[in-house]
PDB file of C-alpha atoms and ligand atoms in Angstrom:
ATOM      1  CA  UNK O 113      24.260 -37.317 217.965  1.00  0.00           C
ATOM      2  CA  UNK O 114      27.226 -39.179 218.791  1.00  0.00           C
ATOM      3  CA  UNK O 115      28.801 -40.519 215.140  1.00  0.00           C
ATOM      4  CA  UNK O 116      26.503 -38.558 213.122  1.00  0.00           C
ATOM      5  CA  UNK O 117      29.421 -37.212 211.234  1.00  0.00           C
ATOM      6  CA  UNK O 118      30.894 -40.462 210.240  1.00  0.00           C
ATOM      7  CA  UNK O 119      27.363 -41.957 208.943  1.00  0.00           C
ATOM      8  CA  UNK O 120      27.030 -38.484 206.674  1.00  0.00           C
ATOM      9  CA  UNK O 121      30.458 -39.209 205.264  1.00  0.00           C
ATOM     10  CA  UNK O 122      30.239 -42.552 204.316  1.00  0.00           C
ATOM     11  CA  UNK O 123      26.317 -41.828 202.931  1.00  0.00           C
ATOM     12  CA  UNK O 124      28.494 -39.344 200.859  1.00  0.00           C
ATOM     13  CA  UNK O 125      30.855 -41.667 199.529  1.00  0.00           C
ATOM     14  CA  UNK O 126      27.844 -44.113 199.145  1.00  0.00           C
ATOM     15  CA  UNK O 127      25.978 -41.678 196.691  1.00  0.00           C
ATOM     16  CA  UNK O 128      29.432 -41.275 194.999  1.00  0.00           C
ATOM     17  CA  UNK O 129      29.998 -44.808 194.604  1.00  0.00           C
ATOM     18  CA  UNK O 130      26.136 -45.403 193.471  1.00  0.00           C
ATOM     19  CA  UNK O 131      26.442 -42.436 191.105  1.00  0.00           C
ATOM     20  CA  UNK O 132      29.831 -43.688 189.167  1.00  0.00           C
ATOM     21  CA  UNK O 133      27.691 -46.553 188.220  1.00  0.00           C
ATOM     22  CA  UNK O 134      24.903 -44.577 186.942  1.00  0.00           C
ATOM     23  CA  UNK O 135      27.218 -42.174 185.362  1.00  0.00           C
ATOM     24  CA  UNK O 136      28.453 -45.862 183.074  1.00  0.00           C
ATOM     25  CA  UNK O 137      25.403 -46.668 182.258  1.00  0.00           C
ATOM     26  CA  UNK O 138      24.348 -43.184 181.322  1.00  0.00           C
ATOM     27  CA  UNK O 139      27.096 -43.397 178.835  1.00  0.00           C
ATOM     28  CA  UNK O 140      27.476 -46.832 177.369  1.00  0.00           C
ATOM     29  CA  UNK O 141      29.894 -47.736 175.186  1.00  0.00           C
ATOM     30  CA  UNK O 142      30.526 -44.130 174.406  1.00  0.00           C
ATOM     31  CA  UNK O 143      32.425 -43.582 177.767  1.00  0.00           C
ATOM     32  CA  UNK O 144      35.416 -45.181 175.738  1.00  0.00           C
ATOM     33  CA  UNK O 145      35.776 -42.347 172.940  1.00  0.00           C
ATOM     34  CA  UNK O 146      37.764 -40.543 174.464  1.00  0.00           C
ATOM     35  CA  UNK O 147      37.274 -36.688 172.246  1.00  0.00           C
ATOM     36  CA  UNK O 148      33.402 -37.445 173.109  1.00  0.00           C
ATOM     37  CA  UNK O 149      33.024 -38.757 176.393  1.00  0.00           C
ATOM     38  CA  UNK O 150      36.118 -37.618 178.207  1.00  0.00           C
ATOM     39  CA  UNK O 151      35.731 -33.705 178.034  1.00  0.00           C
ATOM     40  CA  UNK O 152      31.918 -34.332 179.517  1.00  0.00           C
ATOM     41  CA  UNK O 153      32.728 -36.372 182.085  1.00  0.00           C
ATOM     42  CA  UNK O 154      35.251 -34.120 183.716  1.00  0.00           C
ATOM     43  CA  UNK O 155      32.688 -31.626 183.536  1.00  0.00           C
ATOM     44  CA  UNK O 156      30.513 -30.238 186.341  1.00  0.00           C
ATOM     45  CA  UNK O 157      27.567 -32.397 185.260  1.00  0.00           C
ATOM     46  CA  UNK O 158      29.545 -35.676 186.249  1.00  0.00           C
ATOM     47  CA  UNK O 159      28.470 -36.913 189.739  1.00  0.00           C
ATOM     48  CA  UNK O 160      30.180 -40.112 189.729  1.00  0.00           C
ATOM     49  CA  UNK O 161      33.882 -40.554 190.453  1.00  0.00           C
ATOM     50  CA  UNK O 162      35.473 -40.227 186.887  1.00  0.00           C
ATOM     51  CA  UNK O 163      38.458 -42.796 186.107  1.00  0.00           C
ATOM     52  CA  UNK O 164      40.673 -42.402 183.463  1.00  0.00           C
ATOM     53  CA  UNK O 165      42.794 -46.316 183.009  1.00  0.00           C
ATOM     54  CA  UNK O 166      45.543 -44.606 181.601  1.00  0.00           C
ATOM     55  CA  UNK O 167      47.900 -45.643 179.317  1.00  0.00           C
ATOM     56  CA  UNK O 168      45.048 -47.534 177.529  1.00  0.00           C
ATOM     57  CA  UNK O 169      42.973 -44.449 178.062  1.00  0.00           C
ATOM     58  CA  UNK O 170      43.558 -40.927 177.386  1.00  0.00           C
ATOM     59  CA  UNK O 171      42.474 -37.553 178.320  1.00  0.00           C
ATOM     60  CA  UNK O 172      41.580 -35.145 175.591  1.00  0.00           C
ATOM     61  CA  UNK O 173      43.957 -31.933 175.642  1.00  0.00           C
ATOM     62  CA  UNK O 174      42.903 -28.547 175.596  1.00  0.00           C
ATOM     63  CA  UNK O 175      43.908 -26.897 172.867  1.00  0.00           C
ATOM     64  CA  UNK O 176      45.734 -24.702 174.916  1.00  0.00           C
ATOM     65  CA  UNK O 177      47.870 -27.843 177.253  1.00  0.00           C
ATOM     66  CA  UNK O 178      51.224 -26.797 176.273  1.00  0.00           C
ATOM     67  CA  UNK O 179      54.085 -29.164 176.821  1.00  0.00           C
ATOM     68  CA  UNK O 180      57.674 -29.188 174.841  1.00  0.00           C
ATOM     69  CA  UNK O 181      57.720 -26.651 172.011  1.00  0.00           C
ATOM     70  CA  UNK O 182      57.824 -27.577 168.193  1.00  0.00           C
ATOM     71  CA  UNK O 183      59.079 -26.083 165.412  1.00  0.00           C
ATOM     72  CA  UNK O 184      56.432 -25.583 162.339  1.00  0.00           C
ATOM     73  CA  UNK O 185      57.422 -26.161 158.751  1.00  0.00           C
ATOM     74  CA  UNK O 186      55.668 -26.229 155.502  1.00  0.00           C
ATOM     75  CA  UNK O 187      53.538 -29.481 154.815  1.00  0.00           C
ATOM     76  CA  UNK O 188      55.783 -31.515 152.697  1.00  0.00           C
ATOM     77  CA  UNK O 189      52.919 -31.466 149.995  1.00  0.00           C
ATOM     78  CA  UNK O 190      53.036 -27.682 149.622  1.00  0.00           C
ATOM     79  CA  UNK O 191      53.337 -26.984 146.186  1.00  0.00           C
ATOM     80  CA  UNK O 192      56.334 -24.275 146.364  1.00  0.00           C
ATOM     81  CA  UNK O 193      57.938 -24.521 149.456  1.00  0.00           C
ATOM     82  CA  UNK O 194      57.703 -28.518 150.388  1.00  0.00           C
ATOM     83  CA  UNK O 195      58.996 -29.016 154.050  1.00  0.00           C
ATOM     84  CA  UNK O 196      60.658 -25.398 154.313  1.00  0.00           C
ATOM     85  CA  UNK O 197      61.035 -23.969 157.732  1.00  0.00           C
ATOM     86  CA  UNK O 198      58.570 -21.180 158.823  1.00  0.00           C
ATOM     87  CA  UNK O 199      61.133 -20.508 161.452  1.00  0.00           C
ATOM     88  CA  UNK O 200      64.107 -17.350 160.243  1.00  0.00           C
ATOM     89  CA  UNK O 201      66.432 -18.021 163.603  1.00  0.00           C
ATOM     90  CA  UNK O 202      66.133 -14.731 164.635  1.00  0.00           C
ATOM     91  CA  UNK O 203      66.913 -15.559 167.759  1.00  0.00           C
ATOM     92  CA  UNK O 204      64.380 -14.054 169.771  1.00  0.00           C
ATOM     93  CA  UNK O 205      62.661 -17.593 171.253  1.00  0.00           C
ATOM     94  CA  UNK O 206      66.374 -17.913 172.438  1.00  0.00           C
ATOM     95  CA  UNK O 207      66.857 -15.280 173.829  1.00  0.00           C
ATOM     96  CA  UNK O 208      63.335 -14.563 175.723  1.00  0.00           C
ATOM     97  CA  UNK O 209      63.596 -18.256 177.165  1.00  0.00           C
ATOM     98  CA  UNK O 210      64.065 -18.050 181.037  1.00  0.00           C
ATOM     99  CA  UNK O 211      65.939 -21.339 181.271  1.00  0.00           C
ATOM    100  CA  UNK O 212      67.868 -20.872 178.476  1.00  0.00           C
ATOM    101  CA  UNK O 213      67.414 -24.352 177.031  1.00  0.00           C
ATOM    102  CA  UNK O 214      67.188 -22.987 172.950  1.00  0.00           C
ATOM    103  CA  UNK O 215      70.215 -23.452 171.016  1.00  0.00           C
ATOM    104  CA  UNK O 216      70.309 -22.179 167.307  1.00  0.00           C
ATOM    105  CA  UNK O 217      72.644 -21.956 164.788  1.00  0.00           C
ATOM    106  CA  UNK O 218      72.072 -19.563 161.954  1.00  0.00           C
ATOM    107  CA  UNK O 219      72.367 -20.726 158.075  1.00  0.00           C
ATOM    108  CA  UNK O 220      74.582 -19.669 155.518  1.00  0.00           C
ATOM    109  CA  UNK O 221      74.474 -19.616 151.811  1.00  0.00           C
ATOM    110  CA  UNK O 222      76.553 -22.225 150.626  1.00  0.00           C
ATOM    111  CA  UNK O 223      77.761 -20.093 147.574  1.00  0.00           C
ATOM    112  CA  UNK O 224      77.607 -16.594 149.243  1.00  0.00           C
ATOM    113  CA  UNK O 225      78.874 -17.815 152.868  1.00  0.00           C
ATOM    114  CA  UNK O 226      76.351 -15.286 153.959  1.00  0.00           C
ATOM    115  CA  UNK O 227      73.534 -15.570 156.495  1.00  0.00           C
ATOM    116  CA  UNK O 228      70.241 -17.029 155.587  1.00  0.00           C
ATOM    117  CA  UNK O 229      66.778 -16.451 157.558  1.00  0.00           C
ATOM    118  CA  UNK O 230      66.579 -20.272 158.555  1.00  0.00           C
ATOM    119  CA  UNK O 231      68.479 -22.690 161.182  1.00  0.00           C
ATOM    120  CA  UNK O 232      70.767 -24.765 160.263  1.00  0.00           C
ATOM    121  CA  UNK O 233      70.437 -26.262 162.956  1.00  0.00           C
ATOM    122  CA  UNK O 234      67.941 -25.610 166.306  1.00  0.00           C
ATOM    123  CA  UNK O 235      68.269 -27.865 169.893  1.00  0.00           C
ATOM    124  CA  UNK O 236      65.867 -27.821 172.697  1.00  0.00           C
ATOM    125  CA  UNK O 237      67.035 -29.680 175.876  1.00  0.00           C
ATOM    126  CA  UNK O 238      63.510 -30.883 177.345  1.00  0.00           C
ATOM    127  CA  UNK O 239      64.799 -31.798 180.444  1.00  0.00           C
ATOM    128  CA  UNK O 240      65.628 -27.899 181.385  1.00  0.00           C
ATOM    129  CA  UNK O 241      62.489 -26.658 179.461  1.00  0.00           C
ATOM    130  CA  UNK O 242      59.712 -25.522 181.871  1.00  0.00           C
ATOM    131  CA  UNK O 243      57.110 -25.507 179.234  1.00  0.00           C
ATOM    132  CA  UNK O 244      56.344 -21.995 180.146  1.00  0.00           C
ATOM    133  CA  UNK O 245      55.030 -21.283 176.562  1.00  0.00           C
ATOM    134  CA  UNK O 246      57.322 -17.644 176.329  1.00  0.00           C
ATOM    135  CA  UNK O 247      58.817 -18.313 172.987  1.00  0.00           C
ATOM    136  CA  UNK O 248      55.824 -19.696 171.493  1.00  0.00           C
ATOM    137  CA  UNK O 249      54.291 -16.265 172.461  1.00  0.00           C
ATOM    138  CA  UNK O 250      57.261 -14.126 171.285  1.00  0.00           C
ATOM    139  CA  UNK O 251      58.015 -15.558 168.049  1.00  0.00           C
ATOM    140  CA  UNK O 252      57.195 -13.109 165.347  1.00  0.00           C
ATOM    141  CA  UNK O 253      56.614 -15.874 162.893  1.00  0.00           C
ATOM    142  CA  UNK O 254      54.689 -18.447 164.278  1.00  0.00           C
ATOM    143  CA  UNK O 255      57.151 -20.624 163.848  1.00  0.00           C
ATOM    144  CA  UNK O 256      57.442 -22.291 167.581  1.00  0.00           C
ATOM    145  CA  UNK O 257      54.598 -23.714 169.268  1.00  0.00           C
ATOM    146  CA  UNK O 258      53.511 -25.726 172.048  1.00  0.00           C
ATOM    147  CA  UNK O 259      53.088 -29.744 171.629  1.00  0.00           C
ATOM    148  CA  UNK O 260      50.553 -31.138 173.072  1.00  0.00           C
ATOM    149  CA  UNK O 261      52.576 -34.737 173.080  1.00  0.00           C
ATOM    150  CA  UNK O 262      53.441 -35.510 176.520  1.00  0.00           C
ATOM    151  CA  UNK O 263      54.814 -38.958 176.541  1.00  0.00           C
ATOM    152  CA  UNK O 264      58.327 -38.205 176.361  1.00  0.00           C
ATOM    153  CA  UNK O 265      60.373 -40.275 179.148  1.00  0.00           C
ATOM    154  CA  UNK O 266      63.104 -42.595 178.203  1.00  0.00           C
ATOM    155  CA  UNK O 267      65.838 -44.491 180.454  1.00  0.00           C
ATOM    156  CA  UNK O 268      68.651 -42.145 178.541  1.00  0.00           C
ATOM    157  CA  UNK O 269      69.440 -39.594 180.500  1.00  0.00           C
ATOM    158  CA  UNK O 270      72.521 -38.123 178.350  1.00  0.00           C
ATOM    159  CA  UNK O 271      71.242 -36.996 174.919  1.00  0.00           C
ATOM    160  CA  UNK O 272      67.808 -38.462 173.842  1.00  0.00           C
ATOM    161  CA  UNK O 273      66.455 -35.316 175.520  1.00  0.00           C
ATOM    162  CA  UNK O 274      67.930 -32.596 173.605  1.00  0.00           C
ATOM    163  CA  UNK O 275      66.047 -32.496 170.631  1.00  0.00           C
ATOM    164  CA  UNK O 276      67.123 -31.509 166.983  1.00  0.00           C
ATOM    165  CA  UNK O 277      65.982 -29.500 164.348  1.00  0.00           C
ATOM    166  CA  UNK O 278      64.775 -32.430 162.891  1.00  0.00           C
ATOM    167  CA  UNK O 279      62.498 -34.066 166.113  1.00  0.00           C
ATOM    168  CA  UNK O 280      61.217 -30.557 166.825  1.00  0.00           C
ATOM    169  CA  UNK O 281      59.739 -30.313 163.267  1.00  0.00           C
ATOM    170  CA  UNK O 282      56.630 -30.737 162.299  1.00  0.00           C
ATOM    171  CA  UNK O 283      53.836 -30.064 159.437  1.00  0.00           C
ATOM    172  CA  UNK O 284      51.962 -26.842 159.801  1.00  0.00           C
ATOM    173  CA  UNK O 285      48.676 -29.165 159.560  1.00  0.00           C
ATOM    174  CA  UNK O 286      49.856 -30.684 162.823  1.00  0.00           C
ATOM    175  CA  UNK O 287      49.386 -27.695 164.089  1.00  0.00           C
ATOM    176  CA  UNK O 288      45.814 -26.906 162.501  1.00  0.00           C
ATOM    177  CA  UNK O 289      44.956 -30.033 164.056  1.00  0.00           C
ATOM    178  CA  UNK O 290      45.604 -29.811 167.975  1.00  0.00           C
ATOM    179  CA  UNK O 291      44.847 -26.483 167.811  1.00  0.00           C
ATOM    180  CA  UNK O 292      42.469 -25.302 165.235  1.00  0.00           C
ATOM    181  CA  UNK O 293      41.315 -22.337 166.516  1.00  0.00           C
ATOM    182  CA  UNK O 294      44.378 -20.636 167.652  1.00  0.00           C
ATOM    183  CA  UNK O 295      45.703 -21.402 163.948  1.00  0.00           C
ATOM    184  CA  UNK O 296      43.009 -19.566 162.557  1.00  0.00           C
ATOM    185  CA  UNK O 297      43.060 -16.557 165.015  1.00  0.00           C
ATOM    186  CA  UNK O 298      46.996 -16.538 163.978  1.00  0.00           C
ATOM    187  CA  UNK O 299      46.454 -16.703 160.359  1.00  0.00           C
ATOM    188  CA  UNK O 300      43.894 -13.840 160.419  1.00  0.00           C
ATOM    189  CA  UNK O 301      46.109 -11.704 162.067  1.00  0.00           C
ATOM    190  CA  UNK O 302      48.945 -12.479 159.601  1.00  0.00           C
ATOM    191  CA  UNK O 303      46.634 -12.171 156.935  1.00  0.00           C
ATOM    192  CA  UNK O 304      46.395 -15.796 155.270  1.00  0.00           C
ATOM    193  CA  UNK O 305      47.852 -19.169 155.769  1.00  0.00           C
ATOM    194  CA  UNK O 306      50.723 -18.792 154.008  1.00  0.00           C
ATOM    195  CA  UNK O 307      54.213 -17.836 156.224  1.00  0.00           C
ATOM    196  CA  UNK O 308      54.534 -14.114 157.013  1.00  0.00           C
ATOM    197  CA  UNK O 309      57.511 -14.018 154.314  1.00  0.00           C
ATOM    198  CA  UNK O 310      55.534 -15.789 151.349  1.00  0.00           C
ATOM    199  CA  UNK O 311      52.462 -13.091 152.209  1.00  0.00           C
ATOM    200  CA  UNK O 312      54.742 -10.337 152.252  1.00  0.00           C
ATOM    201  CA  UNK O 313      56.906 -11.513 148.726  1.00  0.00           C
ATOM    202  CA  UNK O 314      53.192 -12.443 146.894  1.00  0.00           C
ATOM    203  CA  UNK O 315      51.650  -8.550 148.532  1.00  0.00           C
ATOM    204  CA  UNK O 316      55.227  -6.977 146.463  1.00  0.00           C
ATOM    205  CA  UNK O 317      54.534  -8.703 143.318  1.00  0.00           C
ATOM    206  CA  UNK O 318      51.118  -7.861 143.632  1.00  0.00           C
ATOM    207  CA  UNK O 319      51.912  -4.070 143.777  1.00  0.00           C
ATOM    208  CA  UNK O 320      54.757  -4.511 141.629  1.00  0.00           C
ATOM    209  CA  UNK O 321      52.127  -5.754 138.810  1.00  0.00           C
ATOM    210  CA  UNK O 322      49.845  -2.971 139.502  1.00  0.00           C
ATOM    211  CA  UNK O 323      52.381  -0.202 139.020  1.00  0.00           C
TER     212      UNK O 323
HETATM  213  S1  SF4 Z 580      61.537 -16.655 167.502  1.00  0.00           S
HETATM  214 FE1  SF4 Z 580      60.579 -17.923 165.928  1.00  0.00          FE
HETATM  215  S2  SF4 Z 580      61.562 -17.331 164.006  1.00  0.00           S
HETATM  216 FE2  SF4 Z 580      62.824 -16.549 165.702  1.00  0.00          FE
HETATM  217  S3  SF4 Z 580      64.347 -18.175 166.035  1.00  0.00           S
HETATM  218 FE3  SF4 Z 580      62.686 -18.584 167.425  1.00  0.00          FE
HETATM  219  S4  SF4 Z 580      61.342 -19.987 166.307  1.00  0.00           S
HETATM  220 FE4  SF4 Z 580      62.713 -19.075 164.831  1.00  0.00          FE
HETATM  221  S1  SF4 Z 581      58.609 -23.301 176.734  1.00  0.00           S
HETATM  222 FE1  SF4 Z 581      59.703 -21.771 177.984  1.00  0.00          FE
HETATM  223  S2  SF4 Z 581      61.384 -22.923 178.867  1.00  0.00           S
HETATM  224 FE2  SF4 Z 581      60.612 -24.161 177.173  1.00  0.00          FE
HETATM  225  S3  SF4 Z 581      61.841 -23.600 175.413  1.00  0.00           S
HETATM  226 FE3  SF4 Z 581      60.056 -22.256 175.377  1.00  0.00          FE
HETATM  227  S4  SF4 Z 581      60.669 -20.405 176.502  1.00  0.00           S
HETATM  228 FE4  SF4 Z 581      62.148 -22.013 176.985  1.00  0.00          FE
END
């Protein structure tokens, strides 16, 4: 028939429209907590058409969304190493970064002169960063990973987006908390919490105790 096309589409966008107000009243209030009711209702089971009123609301990230990298440090309540950086400056996130937008500068021993494992200073310029996850995945410390924080524009264009040492650091429980399991797969296969260094130091007294 003649039109029959055009009645089936709009009956589909009728059902649509029909089901987005079931799909409310299905969820109540709860449709506004966003950790409970926004990872459902993206979900196959959702029939109605699913609007997020963004900035006021926001979608729960995966813990796997990765967005500008971070560098992990200490909690600054640990009892022996407040704050320290879990990062040596190797090098290697540097250096395995396609865009080449890491910049580190190695630290020295004030007394000594002589190199350190940790930055003295570390820059990431954000605006050439693809968020491609590489030297979060090549780090042999664990000591880069992927934010999850994605609200990042500003109207300066010249430095506010090349970060330092000290806006790319953050808490190891930061960490635990967008992405608890991936921090516990990581810890198991360093064997513990603790950075790969401390594990390594406390395994030699251990042995050096036995002996
Ligand atoms: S790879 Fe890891 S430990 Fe090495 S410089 Fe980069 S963040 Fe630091
Ligand atoms: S996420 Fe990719 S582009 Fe960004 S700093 Fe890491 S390696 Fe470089």
């Amino acid at each position: 028939m003649y039109g029959s096309g055009i009645l089936r589409g709009l009956g589909v966008t009728l059902k649509h429209f029909v089901n987005t107000y079931l799909d409310d009243i299905r969820w109540g209030f709860r449709r506004h907590i966003p950790d409970e009711a926004f990872p459902i209702r993206q979900g196959l089971d959702t029939r109605g058409v699913f609007t997020v009123e963004y900035p006021d609301e926001k979608l729960a990230m995966w813990e796997r969304f990765r967005f500008i990298p971070f560098l992990v440090i200490e909690n600054h309540d640990h009892p022996e190493r407040p704050g320290h950086d879990w990062c040596t400056s190797c090098g290697i996130c540097a250096k395995v970064c396609p865009p080449q937008c890491i910049w580190i500068v190695r630290g020295n021993d004030p007394e000594t002169g002589r190199p350190v494992p940790e930055p003295q200073a570390f820059y990431i310029d954000i605006d050439i960063c693809m968020n491609c996850g590489l030297c979060a995945e090549f780090c042999p410390f664990d000591a880069i990973k992927m934010d999850h924080d994605y609200e990042l524009a500003s109207y300066d264009r010249t430095s506010a987006h090349i970060f330092d040492k000290q806006r790319l650091s953050k808490e190891f429980r930061y960490w635990q908390s967008i992405a608890p399991t991936r921090a516990e797969e990581e810890a198991e296969a360093r064997g513990g919490w603790e950075h790969k260094d401390v594990l390594k130091q406390k395994a030699k007294e251990a042995k050096a105790k036995e002996n």
